[in-house]
């Protein structure tokens, strides 16, 4: 029991760090691990959960406060951890839906609010542990709280994206008219803008939440690319021109990754393309270092660190067998990279590419690996 409790704590702590610092897309894998662990540990310290867990999130501010969305549709708050849960409070029950989009849970950056979503979305006050409001959708594919300010966004299966107040639930912005749902969306560091990766058009949109002005970053001037279009025709679907898109730490630049093995850096205000780098790798994602001076690209054979200004390679992080990683992230000081694959992870020097340590002994596939907030 003690070992299981320790394992649960470590997984939840990892999810909390991801949720507080990294945003919804990167934390989803860690939260999947949390759910799997909660379902595996039916009895902790002699307390029987007695229900299946479909989604869960750890408060970023309160030690071992877990919000659980059960398979029975009931939202519960689990408080305290030692020999077992000290408090398991029923917050409420959401009306059962078809659940095609899957259940989701997220905390605000300061832990004062939370969202639980399936085909409806409920906003909770975590101070009073009461329901603030609930909205029905045809399905919810993405939820995310802003890193600062009291805001959150909902991307729905009806091809709309809404930004709402985390304290009142009031809608601040709604955009739509797309032909496909938006499955990748992030706030800017100061939460005054949102970045949407469109799947129906070869562009990324940057919306100013207050002025409702939009800046579009297009994949190419012709809106077509032979290499990408051929791939799309084979898949019998529209081409996805952007694999990922993220803001720089200061919010002034945007980094995008494309299926033609390029990554690009844009001016986030005017939409001007600043730099484009063609690589030899099938790129999966990319991120800025905490200082914004380096770029980490993740590909099917490992990862590379680049100079943001010159686009020169600083370090190549490769396993001997060039196996595809599941995740790779900078340390908080930008000096190291943590990369995971299958049942092992490794720590690398971001300047030299030297492998500093190999973290082995996992019995299953690793879907997420994160640094703690202090590195």
Short mmCIF file of C-alpha atoms in Angstrom, two decimals:
data_model
loop_
_atom_site.label_atom_id
_atom_site.label_comp_id
_atom_site.label_asym_id
_atom_site.label_seq_id
_atom_site.Cartn_x
_atom_site.Cartn_y
_atom_site.Cartn_z
CA UNK A 1 0.00 0.00 0.00
CA UNK A 2 2.78 2.41 0.91
CA UNK A 3 4.56 1.81 -2.41
CA UNK A 4 1.34 2.36 -4.35
CA UNK A 5 0.64 5.54 -2.43
CA UNK A 6 4.15 6.79 -3.20
CA UNK A 7 3.74 5.96 -6.89
CA UNK A 8 0.43 7.81 -7.00
CA UNK A 9 1.93 10.84 -5.30
CA UNK A 10 4.84 11.00 -7.76
CA UNK A 11 2.56 10.71 -10.79
CA UNK A 12 0.17 13.35 -9.48
CA UNK A 13 3.05 15.67 -8.63
CA UNK A 14 4.33 15.33 -12.19
CA UNK A 15 0.86 16.17 -13.52
CA UNK A 16 0.62 19.21 -11.26
CA UNK A 17 3.91 20.61 -12.51
CA UNK A 18 2.80 20.07 -16.08
CA UNK A 19 -0.59 21.63 -15.48
CA UNK A 20 0.82 24.70 -13.76
CA UNK A 21 3.68 25.34 -16.18
CA UNK A 22 3.12 23.64 -19.48
CA UNK A 23 -0.52 23.81 -20.56
CA UNK A 24 -3.20 21.33 -21.50
CA UNK A 25 -1.63 19.56 -24.44
CA UNK A 26 1.58 18.50 -22.68
CA UNK A 27 -0.06 17.62 -19.40
CA UNK A 28 -2.64 15.31 -20.96
CA UNK A 29 -0.20 12.38 -21.08
CA UNK A 30 0.73 12.87 -17.42
CA UNK A 31 -2.93 13.01 -16.44
CA UNK A 32 -3.55 9.78 -18.34
CA UNK A 33 -0.93 8.20 -16.07
CA UNK A 34 -2.72 9.63 -13.03
CA UNK A 35 -6.02 8.09 -14.15
CA UNK A 36 -4.40 4.72 -14.81
CA UNK A 37 -2.79 4.75 -11.37
CA UNK A 38 -5.98 5.78 -9.59
CA UNK A 39 -7.88 2.97 -11.31
CA UNK A 40 -5.16 0.47 -10.42
CA UNK A 41 -5.12 1.44 -6.74
CA UNK A 42 -8.70 0.64 -5.68
CA UNK A 43 -7.70 0.58 -2.03
CA UNK A 44 -5.26 3.07 -0.57
CA UNK A 45 -4.79 2.85 3.16
CA UNK A 46 -7.88 0.66 3.43
CA UNK A 47 -10.21 3.13 1.67
CA UNK A 48 -12.13 1.62 -1.23
CA UNK A 49 -12.81 4.09 -4.07
CA UNK A 50 -15.61 1.89 -5.38
CA UNK A 51 -15.79 3.67 -8.74
CA UNK A 52 -13.77 3.95 -11.92
CA UNK A 53 -11.78 7.10 -12.63
CA UNK A 54 -11.96 8.56 -16.12
CA UNK A 55 -10.18 11.90 -15.60
CA UNK A 56 -8.31 13.53 -12.72
CA UNK A 57 -6.19 16.58 -11.95
CA UNK A 58 -4.11 17.68 -8.98
CA UNK A 59 -4.47 21.18 -7.53
CA UNK A 60 -1.40 23.30 -8.37
CA UNK A 61 -1.55 25.03 -4.98
CA UNK A 62 -2.92 22.57 -2.40
CA UNK A 63 -0.96 19.49 -1.45
CA UNK A 64 -2.71 16.32 -2.54
CA UNK A 65 -6.06 17.83 -3.47
CA UNK A 66 -7.31 15.80 -6.43
CA UNK A 67 -10.39 16.52 -8.51
CA UNK A 68 -11.77 13.27 -9.93
CA UNK A 69 -14.29 12.76 -12.72
CA UNK A 70 -15.63 9.24 -12.30
CA UNK A 71 -16.95 6.89 -14.93
CA UNK A 72 -20.29 7.18 -13.14
CA UNK A 73 -20.44 10.89 -14.05
CA UNK A 74 -19.85 12.05 -10.47
CA UNK A 75 -17.26 14.74 -9.70
CA UNK A 76 -15.44 14.12 -6.42
CA UNK A 77 -12.81 16.02 -4.47
CA UNK A 78 -10.15 13.91 -2.77
CA UNK A 79 -8.27 15.71 0.01
CA UNK A 80 -5.36 14.62 2.14
CA UNK A 81 -2.98 11.75 1.70
CA UNK A 82 -1.17 9.57 4.16
CA UNK A 83 -2.63 6.24 5.08
CA UNK A 84 -5.57 6.99 2.85
CA UNK A 85 -7.91 9.72 1.63
CA UNK A 86 -8.99 11.98 4.49
CA UNK A 87 -11.93 13.53 2.66
CA UNK A 88 -13.74 12.25 -0.41
CA UNK A 89 -16.42 14.84 -1.12
CA UNK A 90 -19.05 14.54 -3.82
CA UNK A 91 -19.08 17.87 -5.67
CA UNK A 92 -21.95 16.97 -7.98
CA UNK A 93 -23.05 14.83 -10.90
CA UNK A 94 -22.96 15.90 -14.51
CA UNK A 95 -25.77 14.77 -16.76
CA UNK A 96 -24.59 11.63 -18.60
CA UNK A 97 -23.70 12.36 -22.19
CA UNK A 98 -22.69 10.22 -25.14
CA UNK A 99 -19.12 10.95 -24.15
CA UNK A 100 -17.62 10.75 -27.62
CA UNK A 101 -15.05 13.42 -26.77
CA UNK A 102 -13.98 11.83 -23.48
CA UNK A 103 -14.03 13.35 -20.00
CA UNK A 104 -11.52 16.05 -19.06
CA UNK A 105 -10.48 17.82 -15.86
CA UNK A 106 -8.33 20.94 -15.41
CA UNK A 107 -7.41 23.36 -12.62
CA UNK A 108 -6.78 27.08 -13.02
CA UNK A 109 -3.18 28.24 -12.52
CA UNK A 110 -3.92 29.43 -8.96
CA UNK A 111 -6.19 26.53 -8.02
CA UNK A 112 -9.26 28.69 -7.36
CA UNK A 113 -11.32 27.22 -10.23
CA UNK A 114 -11.62 23.95 -12.12
CA UNK A 115 -13.33 22.55 -15.20
CA UNK A 116 -14.89 19.12 -15.68
CA UNK A 117 -16.01 18.36 -19.20
CA UNK A 118 -17.50 15.60 -21.32
CA UNK A 119 -20.12 16.74 -23.82
CA UNK A 120 -20.97 19.46 -21.31
CA UNK A 121 -18.55 21.68 -19.41
CA UNK A 122 -18.92 22.59 -15.72
CA UNK A 123 -17.02 25.39 -13.99
CA UNK A 124 -16.40 24.92 -10.26
CA UNK A 125 -15.31 27.33 -7.53
CA UNK A 126 -12.66 25.43 -5.57
CA UNK A 127 -12.83 27.99 -2.74
CA UNK A 128 -16.47 27.22 -1.94
CA UNK A 129 -16.47 23.83 -3.73
CA UNK A 130 -19.66 24.76 -5.55
CA UNK A 131 -20.81 24.84 -9.16
CA UNK A 132 -20.53 28.22 -10.89
CA UNK A 133 -22.09 27.37 -14.24
CA UNK A 134 -22.47 24.62 -16.83
CA UNK A 135 -22.69 24.71 -20.63
CA UNK A 136 -23.76 22.03 -23.07
CA UNK A 137 -21.87 21.29 -26.28
CA UNK A 138 -22.02 18.67 -29.00
CA UNK A 139 -18.63 17.61 -27.64
CA UNK A 140 -15.52 19.21 -26.14
CA UNK A 141 -12.14 18.43 -27.69
CA UNK A 142 -9.89 20.81 -25.70
CA UNK A 143 -9.95 22.81 -22.45
CA UNK A 144 -7.18 25.04 -21.15
CA UNK A 145 -6.76 27.65 -18.42
CA UNK A 146 -4.59 30.69 -19.02
CA UNK A 147 -1.14 30.78 -17.33
CA UNK A 148 -2.04 34.17 -15.83
CA UNK A 149 -5.32 36.01 -15.27
CA UNK A 150 -8.64 34.32 -14.64
CA UNK A 151 -9.49 32.90 -18.05
CA UNK A 152 -10.04 29.58 -19.78
CA UNK A 153 -10.83 28.40 -23.29
CA UNK A 154 -13.06 25.64 -24.62
CA UNK A 155 -12.65 24.23 -28.11
CA UNK A 156 -15.83 22.39 -29.07
CA UNK A 157 -16.74 19.81 -31.69
CA UNK A 158 -19.12 22.35 -33.26
CA UNK A 159 -16.00 24.10 -34.67
CA UNK A 160 -16.06 27.01 -32.21
CA UNK A 161 -13.63 28.27 -29.58
CA UNK A 162 -14.76 30.25 -26.54
CA UNK A 163 -12.78 32.24 -23.97
CA UNK A 164 -14.56 32.68 -20.63
CA UNK A 165 -13.96 34.21 -17.20
CA UNK A 166 -12.76 31.64 -14.67
CA UNK A 167 -14.43 33.53 -11.82
CA UNK A 168 -17.91 34.10 -13.31
CA UNK A 169 -18.09 31.90 -16.40
CA UNK A 170 -19.06 34.89 -18.53
CA UNK A 171 -18.07 34.59 -22.18
CA UNK A 172 -15.36 37.04 -23.25
CA UNK A 173 -14.73 35.89 -26.84
CA UNK A 174 -16.21 33.39 -29.28
CA UNK A 175 -14.73 32.54 -32.67
CA UNK A 176 -16.02 30.04 -35.20
CA UNK A 177 -17.03 29.45 -38.78
CA UNK A 178 -14.39 26.77 -39.22
CA UNK A 179 -14.95 23.60 -41.25
CA UNK A 180 -13.23 21.39 -38.65
CA UNK A 181 -12.74 21.54 -34.86
CA UNK A 182 -9.69 23.30 -33.44
CA UNK A 183 -7.71 20.67 -31.54
CA UNK A 184 -4.65 22.77 -30.66
CA UNK A 185 -5.05 26.11 -28.89
CA UNK A 186 -2.96 27.96 -26.31
CA UNK A 187 -2.97 31.26 -24.44
CA UNK A 188 -0.13 33.75 -24.77
CA UNK A 189 2.05 34.09 -21.64
CA UNK A 190 0.09 37.17 -20.48
CA UNK A 191 -3.26 35.66 -21.53
CA UNK A 192 -4.23 38.61 -23.73
CA UNK A 193 -4.20 36.49 -26.91
CA UNK A 194 -4.95 32.94 -28.02
CA UNK A 195 -3.19 30.89 -30.68
CA UNK A 196 -5.36 28.50 -32.73
CA UNK A 197 -4.01 25.83 -35.08
CA UNK A 198 -6.54 25.38 -37.86
CA UNK A 199 -7.04 22.02 -39.54
CA UNK A 200 -9.28 23.17 -42.38
CA UNK A 201 -6.96 25.89 -43.74
CA UNK A 202 -3.15 26.23 -43.99
CA UNK A 203 -2.89 28.84 -41.28
CA UNK A 204 -2.54 29.58 -37.59
CA UNK A 205 -4.67 32.34 -36.09
CA UNK A 206 -3.67 34.73 -33.29
CA UNK A 207 -6.69 36.40 -31.70
CA UNK A 208 -6.47 39.48 -29.50
CA UNK A 209 -9.06 38.75 -26.82
CA UNK A 210 -9.86 42.39 -26.04
CA UNK A 211 -9.88 43.96 -29.53
CA UNK A 212 -11.05 40.79 -31.35
CA UNK A 213 -8.44 41.43 -34.05
CA UNK A 214 -6.96 38.37 -35.73
CA UNK A 215 -3.53 37.80 -37.29
CA UNK A 216 -3.10 34.81 -39.61
CA UNK A 217 0.16 32.99 -40.25
CA UNK A 218 -0.02 31.11 -43.54
CA UNK A 219 1.93 27.99 -44.39
CA UNK A 220 2.79 29.33 -47.86
CA UNK A 221 1.77 32.11 -50.21
CA UNK A 222 0.15 29.62 -52.57
CA UNK A 223 -1.69 27.74 -49.78
CA UNK A 224 -0.38 24.49 -51.25
CA UNK A 225 2.72 22.38 -50.93
CA UNK A 226 3.29 19.38 -53.24
CA UNK A 227 4.90 17.21 -50.58
CA UNK A 228 2.14 17.83 -48.06
CA UNK A 229 -0.66 17.58 -50.63
CA UNK A 230 0.54 14.18 -51.84
CA UNK A 231 0.51 12.92 -48.26
CA UNK A 232 -2.98 14.33 -47.75
CA UNK A 233 -4.27 12.66 -50.92
CA UNK A 234 -2.98 9.30 -49.72
CA UNK A 235 -4.79 9.82 -46.42
CA UNK A 236 -7.92 11.06 -48.23
CA UNK A 237 -8.16 14.03 -45.93
CA UNK A 238 -7.22 17.69 -45.78
CA UNK A 239 -3.49 18.32 -45.21
CA UNK A 240 -2.47 19.39 -41.72
CA UNK A 241 0.06 22.13 -42.44
CA UNK A 242 0.98 22.76 -38.80
CA UNK A 243 2.08 19.93 -36.50
CA UNK A 244 2.34 22.33 -33.56
CA UNK A 245 2.52 26.02 -32.67
CA UNK A 246 3.64 27.73 -29.44
CA UNK A 247 4.37 31.22 -28.14
CA UNK A 248 7.85 32.30 -27.08
CA UNK A 249 8.23 32.96 -23.33
CA UNK A 250 7.86 36.72 -23.90
CA UNK A 251 4.91 36.25 -26.26
CA UNK A 252 6.56 38.20 -29.08
CA UNK A 253 7.35 35.26 -31.35
CA UNK A 254 5.60 32.06 -32.43
CA UNK A 255 7.29 28.77 -33.27
CA UNK A 256 5.58 26.42 -35.72
CA UNK A 257 6.41 22.91 -36.95
CA UNK A 258 5.36 21.57 -40.35
CA UNK A 259 5.03 18.18 -42.08
CA UNK A 260 7.61 19.20 -44.73
CA UNK A 261 10.35 18.94 -42.04
CA UNK A 262 10.59 22.69 -41.44
CA UNK A 263 10.21 24.81 -38.35
CA UNK A 264 9.47 28.51 -38.57
CA UNK A 265 9.68 31.52 -36.27
CA UNK A 266 7.13 34.31 -36.72
CA UNK A 267 6.49 37.78 -35.34
CA UNK A 268 3.39 37.19 -33.21
CA UNK A 269 2.14 40.77 -33.61
CA UNK A 270 2.29 41.35 -37.35
CA UNK A 271 2.47 37.77 -38.57
CA UNK A 272 5.73 38.30 -40.46
CA UNK A 273 7.84 35.20 -41.08
CA UNK A 274 11.20 35.84 -39.42
CA UNK A 275 13.06 32.56 -40.02
CA UNK A 276 12.46 29.21 -41.67
CA UNK A 277 14.67 26.15 -41.24
CA UNK A 278 14.49 23.03 -43.39
CA UNK A 279 15.72 19.98 -41.48
CA UNK A 280 16.43 16.34 -42.32
CA UNK A 281 14.05 15.12 -39.61
CA UNK A 282 10.37 14.22 -39.53
CA UNK A 283 9.45 16.82 -36.90
CA UNK A 284 6.77 16.07 -34.34
CA UNK A 285 6.85 19.18 -32.13
CA UNK A 286 9.05 22.04 -30.98
CA UNK A 287 9.40 24.41 -28.03
CA UNK A 288 11.39 27.46 -26.98
CA UNK A 289 13.81 27.26 -24.09
CA UNK A 290 12.77 29.25 -20.99
CA UNK A 291 15.05 32.12 -22.13
CA UNK A 292 13.78 31.93 -25.71
CA UNK A 293 17.36 31.73 -26.99
CA UNK A 294 17.16 28.07 -28.04
CA UNK A 295 14.65 25.84 -29.78
CA UNK A 296 14.10 22.15 -29.04
CA UNK A 297 12.71 20.09 -31.91
CA UNK A 298 11.44 16.56 -31.35
CA UNK A 299 11.55 14.14 -34.27
CA UNK A 300 11.07 10.42 -34.91
CA UNK A 301 14.70 9.67 -34.05
CA UNK A 302 15.34 11.91 -31.07
CA UNK A 303 15.69 15.65 -30.58
CA UNK A 304 17.91 18.59 -31.50
CA UNK A 305 18.68 21.94 -29.89
CA UNK A 306 18.96 24.95 -32.20
CA UNK A 307 20.03 28.58 -31.84
CA UNK A 308 16.85 30.65 -32.19
CA UNK A 309 18.56 33.55 -33.97
CA UNK A 310 20.85 31.69 -36.39
CA UNK A 311 18.96 28.36 -36.70
CA UNK A 312 22.28 26.55 -36.25
CA UNK A 313 22.32 23.17 -34.49
CA UNK A 314 23.74 23.41 -30.99
CA UNK A 315 23.31 19.77 -29.91
CA UNK A 316 21.90 16.52 -31.28
CA UNK A 317 20.27 14.23 -28.75
CA UNK A 318 20.09 10.74 -30.22
CA UNK A 319 19.73 7.22 -28.87
CA UNK A 320 21.88 4.61 -30.61
CA UNK A 321 18.86 3.03 -32.28
CA UNK A 322 17.23 6.38 -33.21
CA UNK A 323 14.02 5.31 -31.51
CA UNK A 324 11.08 7.73 -31.53
CA UNK A 325 10.67 9.62 -28.25
CA UNK A 326 7.33 10.08 -26.57
CA UNK A 327 8.26 13.45 -25.08
CA UNK A 328 11.16 15.88 -24.60
CA UNK A 329 11.36 19.08 -22.54
CA UNK A 330 13.87 21.73 -21.44
CA UNK A 331 14.75 22.02 -17.76
CA UNK A 332 13.59 25.27 -16.09
CA UNK A 333 17.09 26.77 -16.48
CA UNK A 334 17.37 25.59 -20.10
CA UNK A 335 20.63 23.74 -19.43
CA UNK A 336 19.31 20.19 -19.78
CA UNK A 337 16.76 18.20 -21.74
CA UNK A 338 14.68 15.32 -20.42
CA UNK A 339 13.59 12.89 -23.12
CA UNK A 340 11.51 9.74 -22.68
CA UNK A 341 10.80 6.72 -24.87
CA UNK A 342 9.14 3.40 -24.20
CA UNK A 343 10.35 2.21 -20.79
CA UNK A 344 13.30 4.55 -20.22
CA UNK A 345 14.18 8.24 -20.09
CA UNK A 346 17.45 10.12 -20.38
CA UNK A 347 18.86 13.43 -19.21
CA UNK A 348 20.96 15.33 -21.74
CA UNK A 349 23.24 18.39 -21.69
CA UNK A 350 21.45 20.91 -23.94
CA UNK A 351 24.74 22.57 -24.93
CA UNK A 352 26.92 19.57 -25.77
CA UNK A 353 24.44 16.78 -26.48
CA UNK A 354 26.10 14.57 -23.87
CA UNK A 355 23.84 12.04 -22.21
CA UNK A 356 24.17 12.74 -18.48
CA UNK A 357 22.01 9.96 -17.08
CA UNK A 358 19.68 7.17 -18.14
CA UNK A 359 16.57 6.63 -16.04
CA UNK A 360 15.62 2.97 -16.28
CA UNK A 361 13.56 0.46 -14.35
CA UNK A 362 10.08 1.39 -15.59
CA UNK A 363 7.84 -1.58 -16.22
CA UNK A 364 5.62 0.06 -18.84
CA UNK A 365 5.79 2.60 -21.64
CA UNK A 366 6.56 6.17 -20.63
CA UNK A 367 4.08 8.65 -22.07
CA UNK A 368 5.32 11.71 -20.16
CA UNK A 369 8.37 12.97 -18.29
CA UNK A 370 8.70 16.37 -16.64
CA UNK A 371 11.12 18.38 -14.52
CA UNK A 372 10.00 19.67 -11.16
CA UNK A 373 9.49 23.43 -10.92
CA UNK A 374 12.93 23.94 -9.35
CA UNK A 375 14.65 21.65 -11.85
#
